[in-house]
Amino acid sequence: MECFRFNFSQSDEEDAESAEPTPVQDIPERPALALSVTSKELEKMARETEAEITSTEFCNSDVCIRHVESANAQADIQVLNAERESDSEDKESDCARAISQHSDLIPGVYEGGLKVWECSHDLVEFLHGCKYQFNEKRVLEIGCGAALPGLYALLMGAKSVDFQDYNEEVLRHVTVPNVAANMFKVLQMKQSRSPRRLRQSPRQHITNQTPRVRLADAARAVTVGFLAGDW
């Protein structure tokens, strides 16, 4: 049976001598693009998320972060890509290409945003463990993908969160739906911290069945930005 092991017995000097130089690949710069997502669009997407999109939760002892299934996002991208190719001679999109190649990284094309990486779980656990205070902070998550750390910051009271990913498709099919999927919880957490909040009975507790006015409040409570391209 084959197994993997780290070759820690080899010295750094031996590594340097045996390593072959890696050719430098010239990757063209990808212009930055700010996505315009309105509170009404977030509200609509939140309802669609509740009704149609299968989602899972990453939970620790105090908070749960909802996120859409990666398989659903990939399926949506493949359907849209097939429709575009049938209507015109457009080439395969960057994310569709990565999906078809079963690749987590294609330099200069795709940077793994459709996958929920374990390190994002670890970062959320670290931030939660050290009890970092996000109140009134402005946060930028670079290479966000599923955006669990940025969503955690939003849930923990950040004033605003900007989400950046190399691929626009990742933002549209993963990041933005994930923000929408957590809108109810963002509003609930914001109200729980507000010194002027109205007292609520258990029956008034905010849930996914909260009336439309509550969902609109949630959309307005989310101060977020979405940026695609290089950073």
JSON list of C-alpha atoms in Angstrom, two decimals:
[
{"chain": "A", "resi": 1, "resn": "MET", "atom": "CA", "xyz": [0.00, 0.00, 0.00]},
{"chain": "A", "resi": 2, "resn": "GLU", "atom": "CA", "xyz": [1.37, 3.40, -0.94]},
{"chain": "A", "resi": 3, "resn": "CYS", "atom": "CA", "xyz": [1.32, 6.23, 1.54]},
{"chain": "A", "resi": 4, "resn": "PHE", "atom": "CA", "xyz": [2.38, 9.87, 1.60]},
{"chain": "A", "resi": 5, "resn": "ARG", "atom": "CA", "xyz": [4.92, 11.30, 4.00]},
{"chain": "A", "resi": 6, "resn": "PHE", "atom": "CA", "xyz": [6.70, 14.63, 4.38]},
{"chain": "A", "resi": 7, "resn": "ASN", "atom": "CA", "xyz": [10.43, 14.38, 3.73]},
{"chain": "A", "resi": 8, "resn": "PHE", "atom": "CA", "xyz": [11.44, 16.35, 6.83]},
{"chain": "A", "resi": 9, "resn": "SER", "atom": "CA", "xyz": [14.80, 14.54, 7.09]},
{"chain": "A", "resi": 10, "resn": "GLN", "atom": "CA", "xyz": [16.09, 16.38, 4.04]},
{"chain": "A", "resi": 11, "resn": "SER", "atom": "CA", "xyz": [17.84, 19.68, 4.77]},
{"chain": "A", "resi": 12, "resn": "ASP", "atom": "CA", "xyz": [16.95, 23.02, 3.23]},
{"chain": "A", "resi": 13, "resn": "GLU", "atom": "CA", "xyz": [20.37, 23.07, 1.54]},
{"chain": "A", "resi": 14, "resn": "GLU", "atom": "CA", "xyz": [19.68, 19.71, -0.11]},
{"chain": "A", "resi": 15, "resn": "ASP", "atom": "CA", "xyz": [16.26, 20.95, -1.21]},
{"chain": "A", "resi": 16, "resn": "ALA", "atom": "CA", "xyz": [17.83, 24.03, -2.78]},
{"chain": "A", "resi": 17, "resn": "GLU", "atom": "CA", "xyz": [20.43, 21.96, -4.63]},
{"chain": "A", "resi": 18, "resn": "SER", "atom": "CA", "xyz": [17.99, 19.35, -5.94]},
{"chain": "A", "resi": 19, "resn": "ALA", "atom": "CA", "xyz": [15.15, 21.69, -6.83]},
{"chain": "A", "resi": 20, "resn": "GLU", "atom": "CA", "xyz": [14.83, 22.61, -10.47]},
{"chain": "A", "resi": 21, "resn": "PRO", "atom": "CA", "xyz": [13.98, 26.24, -11.25]},
{"chain": "A", "resi": 22, "resn": "THR", "atom": "CA", "xyz": [10.29, 26.74, -11.89]},
{"chain": "A", "resi": 23, "resn": "PRO", "atom": "CA", "xyz": [9.60, 28.66, -15.08]},
{"chain": "A", "resi": 24, "resn": "VAL", "atom": "CA", "xyz": [7.80, 31.94, -14.51]},
{"chain": "A", "resi": 25, "resn": "GLN", "atom": "CA", "xyz": [4.47, 32.06, -16.29]},
{"chain": "A", "resi": 26, "resn": "ASP", "atom": "CA", "xyz": [3.43, 35.44, -17.62]},
{"chain": "A", "resi": 27, "resn": "ILE", "atom": "CA", "xyz": [-0.21, 35.84, -16.58]},
{"chain": "A", "resi": 28, "resn": "PRO", "atom": "CA", "xyz": [-2.06, 38.85, -17.97]},
{"chain": "A", "resi": 29, "resn": "GLU", "atom": "CA", "xyz": [-3.65, 41.17, -15.46]},
{"chain": "A", "resi": 30, "resn": "ARG", "atom": "CA", "xyz": [-7.41, 40.81, -15.07]},
{"chain": "A", "resi": 31, "resn": "PRO", "atom": "CA", "xyz": [-9.12, 44.21, -14.70]},
{"chain": "A", "resi": 32, "resn": "ALA", "atom": "CA", "xyz": [-11.09, 44.79, -11.51]},
{"chain": "A", "resi": 33, "resn": "LEU", "atom": "CA", "xyz": [-14.87, 44.87, -11.78]},
{"chain": "A", "resi": 34, "resn": "ALA", "atom": "CA", "xyz": [-17.36, 46.03, -9.15]},
{"chain": "A", "resi": 35, "resn": "LEU", "atom": "CA", "xyz": [-20.63, 44.11, -9.24]},
{"chain": "A", "resi": 36, "resn": "SER", "atom": "CA", "xyz": [-23.79, 46.10, -8.64]},
{"chain": "A", "resi": 37, "resn": "VAL", "atom": "CA", "xyz": [-26.12, 44.19, -6.33]},
{"chain": "A", "resi": 38, "resn": "THR", "atom": "CA", "xyz": [-29.08, 46.10, -4.88]},
{"chain": "A", "resi": 39, "resn": "SER", "atom": "CA", "xyz": [-30.94, 45.39, -1.65]},
{"chain": "A", "resi": 40, "resn": "LYS", "atom": "CA", "xyz": [-33.98, 44.36, -3.70]},
{"chain": "A", "resi": 41, "resn": "GLU", "atom": "CA", "xyz": [-31.88, 41.83, -5.60]},
{"chain": "A", "resi": 42, "resn": "LEU", "atom": "CA", "xyz": [-30.54, 40.44, -2.33]},
{"chain": "A", "resi": 43, "resn": "GLU", "atom": "CA", "xyz": [-34.09, 40.22, -0.99]},
{"chain": "A", "resi": 44, "resn": "LYS", "atom": "CA", "xyz": [-35.28, 38.34, -4.09]},
{"chain": "A", "resi": 45, "resn": "MET", "atom": "CA", "xyz": [-32.30, 36.01, -3.94]},
{"chain": "A", "resi": 46, "resn": "ALA", "atom": "CA", "xyz": [-32.89, 35.32, -0.25]},
{"chain": "A", "resi": 47, "resn": "ARG", "atom": "CA", "xyz": [-36.43, 34.16, -1.03]},
{"chain": "A", "resi": 48, "resn": "GLU", "atom": "CA", "xyz": [-35.18, 31.97, -3.87]},
{"chain": "A", "resi": 49, "resn": "THR", "atom": "CA", "xyz": [-32.54, 30.53, -1.54]},
{"chain": "A", "resi": 50, "resn": "GLU", "atom": "CA", "xyz": [-35.19, 29.62, 1.01]},
{"chain": "A", "resi": 51, "resn": "ALA", "atom": "CA", "xyz": [-37.53, 28.10, -1.55]},
{"chain": "A", "resi": 52, "resn": "GLU", "atom": "CA", "xyz": [-35.28, 26.40, -4.08]},
{"chain": "A", "resi": 53, "resn": "ILE", "atom": "CA", "xyz": [-31.60, 26.23, -3.27]},
{"chain": "A", "resi": 54, "resn": "THR", "atom": "CA", "xyz": [-30.24, 23.46, -1.09]},
{"chain": "A", "resi": 55, "resn": "SER", "atom": "CA", "xyz": [-27.90, 24.92, 1.49]},
{"chain": "A", "resi": 56, "resn": "THR", "atom": "CA", "xyz": [-25.74, 23.64, 4.30]},
{"chain": "A", "resi": 57, "resn": "GLU", "atom": "CA", "xyz": [-24.47, 25.24, 7.47]},
{"chain": "A", "resi": 58, "resn": "PHE", "atom": "CA", "xyz": [-21.05, 25.66, 8.99]},
{"chain": "A", "resi": 59, "resn": "CYS", "atom": "CA", "xyz": [-21.62, 25.88, 12.74]},
{"chain": "A", "resi": 60, "resn": "ASN", "atom": "CA", "xyz": [-19.58, 26.39, 15.85]},
{"chain": "A", "resi": 61, "resn": "SER", "atom": "CA", "xyz": [-20.87, 26.78, 19.38]},
{"chain": "A", "resi": 62, "resn": "ASP", "atom": "CA", "xyz": [-22.46, 30.20, 18.83]},
{"chain": "A", "resi": 63, "resn": "VAL", "atom": "CA", "xyz": [-23.10, 30.86, 15.16]},
{"chain": "A", "resi": 64, "resn": "CYS", "atom": "CA", "xyz": [-24.17, 29.05, 12.01]},
{"chain": "A", "resi": 65, "resn": "ILE", "atom": "CA", "xyz": [-23.26, 30.30, 8.53]},
{"chain": "A", "resi": 66, "resn": "ARG", "atom": "CA", "xyz": [-25.43, 29.13, 5.66]},
{"chain": "A", "resi": 67, "resn": "HIS", "atom": "CA", "xyz": [-23.91, 28.53, 2.23]},
{"chain": "A", "resi": 68, "resn": "VAL", "atom": "CA", "xyz": [-25.23, 27.11, -1.02]},
{"chain": "A", "resi": 69, "resn": "GLU", "atom": "CA", "xyz": [-24.04, 23.68, -2.09]},
{"chain": "A", "resi": 70, "resn": "SER", "atom": "CA", "xyz": [-21.03, 23.88, -4.41]},
{"chain": "A", "resi": 71, "resn": "ALA", "atom": "CA", "xyz": [-22.63, 21.27, -6.67]},
{"chain": "A", "resi": 72, "resn": "ASN", "atom": "CA", "xyz": [-25.65, 23.53, -7.21]},
{"chain": "A", "resi": 73, "resn": "ALA", "atom": "CA", "xyz": [-23.47, 26.49, -8.17]},
{"chain": "A", "resi": 74, "resn": "GLN", "atom": "CA", "xyz": [-21.49, 24.33, -10.58]},
{"chain": "A", "resi": 75, "resn": "ALA", "atom": "CA", "xyz": [-24.68, 22.99, -12.16]},
{"chain": "A", "resi": 76, "resn": "ASP", "atom": "CA", "xyz": [-26.02, 26.53, -12.69]},
{"chain": "A", "resi": 77, "resn": "ILE", "atom": "CA", "xyz": [-22.77, 27.61, -14.34]},
{"chain": "A", "resi": 78, "resn": "GLN", "atom": "CA", "xyz": [-22.77, 24.59, -16.66]},
{"chain": "A", "resi": 79, "resn": "VAL", "atom": "CA", "xyz": [-26.40, 25.20, -17.70]},
{"chain": "A", "resi": 80, "resn": "LEU", "atom": "CA", "xyz": [-25.78, 28.87, -18.43]},
{"chain": "A", "resi": 81, "resn": "ASN", "atom": "CA", "xyz": [-22.59, 28.04, -20.30]},
{"chain": "A", "resi": 82, "resn": "ALA", "atom": "CA", "xyz": [-24.40, 25.47, -22.47]},
{"chain": "A", "resi": 83, "resn": "GLU", "atom": "CA", "xyz": [-27.15, 28.00, -23.26]},
{"chain": "A", "resi": 84, "resn": "ARG", "atom": "CA", "xyz": [-24.60, 30.65, -24.21]},
{"chain": "A", "resi": 85, "resn": "GLU", "atom": "CA", "xyz": [-22.69, 28.27, -26.46]},
{"chain": "A", "resi": 86, "resn": "SER", "atom": "CA", "xyz": [-25.89, 27.19, -28.24]},
{"chain": "A", "resi": 87, "resn": "ASP", "atom": "CA", "xyz": [-26.93, 30.79, -28.86]},
{"chain": "A", "resi": 88, "resn": "SER", "atom": "CA", "xyz": [-23.57, 32.02, -30.12]},
{"chain": "A", "resi": 89, "resn": "GLU", "atom": "CA", "xyz": [-19.99, 30.99, -30.73]},
{"chain": "A", "resi": 90, "resn": "ASP", "atom": "CA", "xyz": [-18.79, 32.16, -27.31]},
{"chain": "A", "resi": 91, "resn": "LYS", "atom": "CA", "xyz": [-16.08, 30.00, -25.83]},
{"chain": "A", "resi": 92, "resn": "GLU", "atom": "CA", "xyz": [-16.42, 28.04, -22.62]},
{"chain": "A", "resi": 93, "resn": "SER", "atom": "CA", "xyz": [-16.46, 30.28, -19.54]},
{"chain": "A", "resi": 94, "resn": "ASP", "atom": "CA", "xyz": [-13.55, 30.19, -17.10]},
{"chain": "A", "resi": 95, "resn": "CYS", "atom": "CA", "xyz": [-15.46, 28.44, -14.32]},
{"chain": "A", "resi": 96, "resn": "ALA", "atom": "CA", "xyz": [-17.12, 26.01, -16.75]},
{"chain": "A", "resi": 97, "resn": "ARG", "atom": "CA", "xyz": [-13.67, 25.13, -18.04]},
{"chain": "A", "resi": 98, "resn": "ALA", "atom": "CA", "xyz": [-12.42, 24.43, -14.51]},
{"chain": "A", "resi": 99, "resn": "ILE", "atom": "CA", "xyz": [-15.48, 22.27, -13.82]},
{"chain": "A", "resi": 100, "resn": "SER", "atom": "CA", "xyz": [-15.02, 20.26, -17.00]},
{"chain": "A", "resi": 101, "resn": "GLN", "atom": "CA", "xyz": [-11.33, 19.73, -16.16]},
{"chain": "A", "resi": 102, "resn": "HIS", "atom": "CA", "xyz": [-12.08, 18.88, -12.51]},
{"chain": "A", "resi": 103, "resn": "SER", "atom": "CA", "xyz": [-9.50, 21.47, -11.54]},
{"chain": "A", "resi": 104, "resn": "ASP", "atom": "CA", "xyz": [-9.23, 23.58, -8.37]},
{"chain": "A", "resi": 105, "resn": "LEU", "atom": "CA", "xyz": [-6.77, 25.98, -9.99]},
{"chain": "A", "resi": 106, "resn": "ILE", "atom": "CA", "xyz": [-6.00, 27.14, -13.52]},
{"chain": "A", "resi": 107, "resn": "PRO", "atom": "CA", "xyz": [-3.43, 29.99, -13.37]},
{"chain": "A", "resi": 108, "resn": "GLY", "atom": "CA", "xyz": [-4.78, 33.17, -14.91]},
{"chain": "A", "resi": 109, "resn": "VAL", "atom": "CA", "xyz": [-8.19, 31.56, -15.45]},
{"chain": "A", "resi": 110, "resn": "TYR", "atom": "CA", "xyz": [-9.75, 30.19, -12.26]},
{"chain": "A", "resi": 111, "resn": "GLU", "atom": "CA", "xyz": [-8.66, 30.32, -8.63]},
{"chain": "A", "resi": 112, "resn": "GLY", "atom": "CA", "xyz": [-10.76, 27.73, -6.78]},
{"chain": "A", "resi": 113, "resn": "GLY", "atom": "CA", "xyz": [-13.73, 29.83, -5.72]},
{"chain": "A", "resi": 114, "resn": "LEU", "atom": "CA", "xyz": [-16.36, 27.14, -6.32]},
{"chain": "A", "resi": 115, "resn": "LYS", "atom": "CA", "xyz": [-14.91, 24.99, -3.55]},
{"chain": "A", "resi": 116, "resn": "VAL", "atom": "CA", "xyz": [-15.42, 25.51, 0.19]},
{"chain": "A", "resi": 117, "resn": "TRP", "atom": "CA", "xyz": [-11.83, 25.30, 1.41]},
{"chain": "A", "resi": 118, "resn": "GLU", "atom": "CA", "xyz": [-11.05, 23.85, 4.84]},
{"chain": "A", "resi": 119, "resn": "CYS", "atom": "CA", "xyz": [-8.84, 26.83, 5.66]},
{"chain": "A", "resi": 120, "resn": "SER", "atom": "CA", "xyz": [-11.93, 29.08, 5.60]},
{"chain": "A", "resi": 121, "resn": "HIS", "atom": "CA", "xyz": [-13.44, 26.92, 8.35]},
{"chain": "A", "resi": 122, "resn": "ASP", "atom": "CA", "xyz": [-10.18, 27.18, 10.27]},
{"chain": "A", "resi": 123, "resn": "LEU", "atom": "CA", "xyz": [-10.08, 30.96, 9.95]},
{"chain": "A", "resi": 124, "resn": "VAL", "atom": "CA", "xyz": [-13.65, 31.30, 11.25]},
{"chain": "A", "resi": 125, "resn": "GLU", "atom": "CA", "xyz": [-12.80, 29.02, 14.18]},
{"chain": "A", "resi": 126, "resn": "PHE", "atom": "CA", "xyz": [-9.69, 31.11, 14.91]},
{"chain": "A", "resi": 127, "resn": "LEU", "atom": "CA", "xyz": [-11.57, 34.42, 14.81]},
{"chain": "A", "resi": 128, "resn": "HIS", "atom": "CA", "xyz": [-14.27, 32.96, 17.02]},
{"chain": "A", "resi": 129, "resn": "GLY", "atom": "CA", "xyz": [-11.77, 31.47, 19.43]},
{"chain": "A", "resi": 130, "resn": "CYS", "atom": "CA", "xyz": [-9.87, 34.72, 19.94]},
{"chain": "A", "resi": 131, "resn": "LYS", "atom": "CA", "xyz": [-13.18, 36.61, 20.29]},
{"chain": "A", "resi": 132, "resn": "TYR", "atom": "CA", "xyz": [-12.18, 39.23, 17.74]},
{"chain": "A", "resi": 133, "resn": "GLN", "atom": "CA", "xyz": [-14.49, 42.25, 17.91]},
{"chain": "A", "resi": 134, "resn": "PHE", "atom": "CA", "xyz": [-15.92, 43.16, 14.49]},
{"chain": "A", "resi": 135, "resn": "ASN", "atom": "CA", "xyz": [-18.30, 45.86, 15.73]},
{"chain": "A", "resi": 136, "resn": "GLU", "atom": "CA", "xyz": [-18.20, 48.86, 13.37]},
{"chain": "A", "resi": 137, "resn": "LYS", "atom": "CA", "xyz": [-15.22, 47.41, 11.47]},
{"chain": "A", "resi": 138, "resn": "ARG", "atom": "CA", "xyz": [-14.87, 47.60, 7.70]},
{"chain": "A", "resi": 139, "resn": "VAL", "atom": "CA", "xyz": [-13.75, 44.23, 6.34]},
{"chain": "A", "resi": 140, "resn": "LEU", "atom": "CA", "xyz": [-12.27, 43.13, 3.00]},
{"chain": "A", "resi": 141, "resn": "GLU", "atom": "CA", "xyz": [-12.09, 39.40, 2.26]},
{"chain": "A", "resi": 142, "resn": "ILE", "atom": "CA", "xyz": [-9.67, 38.69, -0.59]},
{"chain": "A", "resi": 143, "resn": "GLY", "atom": "CA", "xyz": [-10.16, 35.51, -2.62]},
{"chain": "A", "resi": 144, "resn": "CYS", "atom": "CA", "xyz": [-13.47, 34.98, -0.87]},
{"chain": "A", "resi": 145, "resn": "GLY", "atom": "CA", "xyz": [-15.19, 32.18, -2.82]},
{"chain": "A", "resi": 146, "resn": "ALA", "atom": "CA", "xyz": [-17.88, 30.87, -0.44]},
{"chain": "A", "resi": 147, "resn": "ALA", "atom": "CA", "xyz": [-16.95, 33.78, 1.86]},
{"chain": "A", "resi": 148, "resn": "LEU", "atom": "CA", "xyz": [-17.36, 32.08, 5.25]},
{"chain": "A", "resi": 149, "resn": "PRO", "atom": "CA", "xyz": [-14.92, 34.46, 7.07]},
{"chain": "A", "resi": 150, "resn": "GLY", "atom": "CA", "xyz": [-16.56, 37.55, 5.55]},
{"chain": "A", "resi": 151, "resn": "LEU", "atom": "CA", "xyz": [-20.02, 36.26, 6.43]},
{"chain": "A", "resi": 152, "resn": "TYR", "atom": "CA", "xyz": [-18.82, 35.58, 9.97]},
{"chain": "A", "resi": 153, "resn": "ALA", "atom": "CA", "xyz": [-17.61, 39.18, 10.20]},
{"chain": "A", "resi": 154, "resn": "LEU", "atom": "CA", "xyz": [-20.99, 40.39, 8.94]},
{"chain": "A", "resi": 155, "resn": "LEU", "atom": "CA", "xyz": [-22.85, 38.26, 11.48]},
{"chain": "A", "resi": 156, "resn": "MET", "atom": "CA", "xyz": [-20.55, 39.49, 14.25]},
{"chain": "A", "resi": 157, "resn": "GLY", "atom": "CA", "xyz": [-21.42, 43.14, 13.64]},
{"chain": "A", "resi": 158, "resn": "ALA", "atom": "CA", "xyz": [-19.01, 44.43, 10.99]},
{"chain": "A", "resi": 159, "resn": "LYS", "atom": "CA", "xyz": [-20.04, 47.83, 9.63]},
{"chain": "A", "resi": 160, "resn": "SER", "atom": "CA", "xyz": [-19.45, 46.67, 6.04]},
{"chain": "A", "resi": 161, "resn": "VAL", "atom": "CA", "xyz": [-17.85, 43.77, 4.21]},
{"chain": "A", "resi": 162, "resn": "ASP", "atom": "CA", "xyz": [-16.39, 43.79, 0.70]},
{"chain": "A", "resi": 163, "resn": "PHE", "atom": "CA", "xyz": [-15.99, 40.41, -0.97]},
{"chain": "A", "resi": 164, "resn": "GLN", "atom": "CA", "xyz": [-13.33, 39.98, -3.67]},
{"chain": "A", "resi": 165, "resn": "ASP", "atom": "CA", "xyz": [-12.81, 36.97, -5.92]},
{"chain": "A", "resi": 166, "resn": "TYR", "atom": "CA", "xyz": [-10.80, 36.49, -9.10]},
{"chain": "A", "resi": 167, "resn": "ASN", "atom": "CA", "xyz": [-13.81, 35.16, -11.02]},
{"chain": "A", "resi": 168, "resn": "GLU", "atom": "CA", "xyz": [-17.01, 37.12, -11.55]},
{"chain": "A", "resi": 169, "resn": "GLU", "atom": "CA", "xyz": [-18.95, 33.86, -11.97]},
{"chain": "A", "resi": 170, "resn": "VAL", "atom": "CA", "xyz": [-17.92, 32.79, -8.47]},
{"chain": "A", "resi": 171, "resn": "LEU", "atom": "CA", "xyz": [-19.29, 36.02, -7.02]},
{"chain": "A", "resi": 172, "resn": "ARG", "atom": "CA", "xyz": [-22.58, 35.71, -8.90]},
{"chain": "A", "resi": 173, "resn": "HIS", "atom": "CA", "xyz": [-23.20, 32.00, -8.28]},
{"chain": "A", "resi": 174, "resn": "VAL", "atom": "CA", "xyz": [-21.58, 31.46, -4.88]},
{"chain": "A", "resi": 175, "resn": "THR", "atom": "CA", "xyz": [-20.71, 34.61, -2.90]},
{"chain": "A", "resi": 176, "resn": "VAL", "atom": "CA", "xyz": [-23.81, 36.72, -3.52]},
{"chain": "A", "resi": 177, "resn": "PRO", "atom": "CA", "xyz": [-26.24, 33.80, -2.91]},
{"chain": "A", "resi": 178, "resn": "ASN", "atom": "CA", "xyz": [-24.38, 33.03, 0.32]},
{"chain": "A", "resi": 179, "resn": "VAL", "atom": "CA", "xyz": [-24.78, 36.62, 1.51]},
{"chain": "A", "resi": 180, "resn": "ALA", "atom": "CA", "xyz": [-28.49, 36.44, 0.66]},
{"chain": "A", "resi": 181, "resn": "ALA", "atom": "CA", "xyz": [-28.85, 33.12, 2.47]},
{"chain": "A", "resi": 182, "resn": "ASN", "atom": "CA", "xyz": [-27.62, 34.73, 5.70]},
{"chain": "A", "resi": 183, "resn": "MET", "atom": "CA", "xyz": [-29.67, 37.93, 5.55]},
{"chain": "A", "resi": 184, "resn": "PHE", "atom": "CA", "xyz": [-32.19, 36.84, 8.20]},
{"chain": "A", "resi": 185, "resn": "LYS", "atom": "CA", "xyz": [-29.42, 36.00, 10.62]},
{"chain": "A", "resi": 186, "resn": "VAL", "atom": "CA", "xyz": [-27.60, 39.28, 9.92]},
{"chain": "A", "resi": 187, "resn": "LEU", "atom": "CA", "xyz": [-30.74, 41.22, 10.81]},
{"chain": "A", "resi": 188, "resn": "GLN", "atom": "CA", "xyz": [-31.33, 39.12, 13.89]},
{"chain": "A", "resi": 189, "resn": "MET", "atom": "CA", "xyz": [-27.78, 39.62, 15.13]},
{"chain": "A", "resi": 190, "resn": "LYS", "atom": "CA", "xyz": [-27.90, 43.37, 14.44]},
{"chain": "A", "resi": 191, "resn": "GLN", "atom": "CA", "xyz": [-31.17, 43.72, 16.34]},
{"chain": "A", "resi": 192, "resn": "SER", "atom": "CA", "xyz": [-29.83, 41.70, 19.27]},
{"chain": "A", "resi": 193, "resn": "ARG", "atom": "CA", "xyz": [-26.95, 44.20, 19.59]},
{"chain": "A", "resi": 194, "resn": "SER", "atom": "CA", "xyz": [-29.07, 47.33, 19.21]},
{"chain": "A", "resi": 195, "resn": "PRO", "atom": "CA", "xyz": [-29.68, 49.13, 22.55]},
{"chain": "A", "resi": 196, "resn": "ARG", "atom": "CA", "xyz": [-32.91, 50.56, 21.10]},
{"chain": "A", "resi": 197, "resn": "ARG", "atom": "CA", "xyz": [-34.38, 47.28, 19.89]},
{"chain": "A", "resi": 198, "resn": "LEU", "atom": "CA", "xyz": [-38.00, 46.55, 20.77]},
{"chain": "A", "resi": 199, "resn": "ARG", "atom": "CA", "xyz": [-38.71, 43.73, 23.13]},
{"chain": "A", "resi": 200, "resn": "GLN", "atom": "CA", "xyz": [-39.87, 40.67, 21.28]},
{"chain": "A", "resi": 201, "resn": "SER", "atom": "CA", "xyz": [-41.85, 37.71, 22.47]},
{"chain": "A", "resi": 202, "resn": "PRO", "atom": "CA", "xyz": [-40.65, 34.25, 21.41]},
{"chain": "A", "resi": 203, "resn": "ARG", "atom": "CA", "xyz": [-43.32, 34.29, 18.71]},
{"chain": "A", "resi": 204, "resn": "GLN", "atom": "CA", "xyz": [-41.77, 37.43, 17.25]},
{"chain": "A", "resi": 205, "resn": "HIS", "atom": "CA", "xyz": [-38.37, 35.81, 16.94]},
{"chain": "A", "resi": 206, "resn": "ILE", "atom": "CA", "xyz": [-37.01, 36.36, 13.41]},
{"chain": "A", "resi": 207, "resn": "THR", "atom": "CA", "xyz": [-37.12, 33.22, 11.32]},
{"chain": "A", "resi": 208, "resn": "ASN", "atom": "CA", "xyz": [-37.09, 32.30, 7.66]},
{"chain": "A", "resi": 209, "resn": "GLN", "atom": "CA", "xyz": [-40.88, 32.71, 7.68]},
{"chain": "A", "resi": 210, "resn": "THR", "atom": "CA", "xyz": [-40.69, 36.35, 8.79]},
{"chain": "A", "resi": 211, "resn": "PRO", "atom": "CA", "xyz": [-43.03, 38.70, 6.84]},
{"chain": "A", "resi": 212, "resn": "ARG", "atom": "CA", "xyz": [-41.79, 40.54, 3.75]},
{"chain": "A", "resi": 213, "resn": "VAL", "atom": "CA", "xyz": [-41.14, 43.79, 5.60]},
{"chain": "A", "resi": 214, "resn": "ARG", "atom": "CA", "xyz": [-38.63, 41.97, 7.80]},
{"chain": "A", "resi": 215, "resn": "LEU", "atom": "CA", "xyz": [-36.80, 40.56, 4.80]},
{"chain": "A", "resi": 216, "resn": "ALA", "atom": "CA", "xyz": [-36.60, 44.03, 3.26]},
{"chain": "A", "resi": 217, "resn": "ASP", "atom": "CA", "xyz": [-35.13, 45.26, 6.55]},
{"chain": "A", "resi": 218, "resn": "ALA", "atom": "CA", "xyz": [-32.54, 42.51, 6.37]},
{"chain": "A", "resi": 219, "resn": "ALA", "atom": "CA", "xyz": [-31.55, 43.48, 2.82]},
{"chain": "A", "resi": 220, "resn": "ARG", "atom": "CA", "xyz": [-31.04, 47.10, 3.90]},
{"chain": "A", "resi": 221, "resn": "ALA", "atom": "CA", "xyz": [-29.09, 45.99, 6.97]},
{"chain": "A", "resi": 222, "resn": "VAL", "atom": "CA", "xyz": [-26.46, 44.27, 4.82]},
{"chain": "A", "resi": 223, "resn": "THR", "atom": "CA", "xyz": [-23.73, 46.72, 3.77]},
{"chain": "A", "resi": 224, "resn": "VAL", "atom": "CA", "xyz": [-21.65, 44.76, 1.30]},
{"chain": "A", "resi": 225, "resn": "GLY", "atom": "CA", "xyz": [-19.65, 45.14, -1.91]},
{"chain": "A", "resi": 226, "resn": "PHE", "atom": "CA", "xyz": [-18.54, 42.61, -4.51]},
{"chain": "A", "resi": 227, "resn": "LEU", "atom": "CA", "xyz": [-15.31, 42.95, -6.52]},
{"chain": "A", "resi": 228, "resn": "ALA", "atom": "CA", "xyz": [-14.06, 40.65, -9.26]},
{"chain": "A", "resi": 229, "resn": "GLY", "atom": "CA", "xyz": [-10.60, 40.50, -10.87]},
{"chain": "A", "resi": 230, "resn": "ASP", "atom": "CA", "xyz": [-7.03, 40.88, -9.65]},
{"chain": "A", "resi": 231, "resn": "TRP", "atom": "CA", "xyz": [-6.15, 42.29, -6.26]}
]
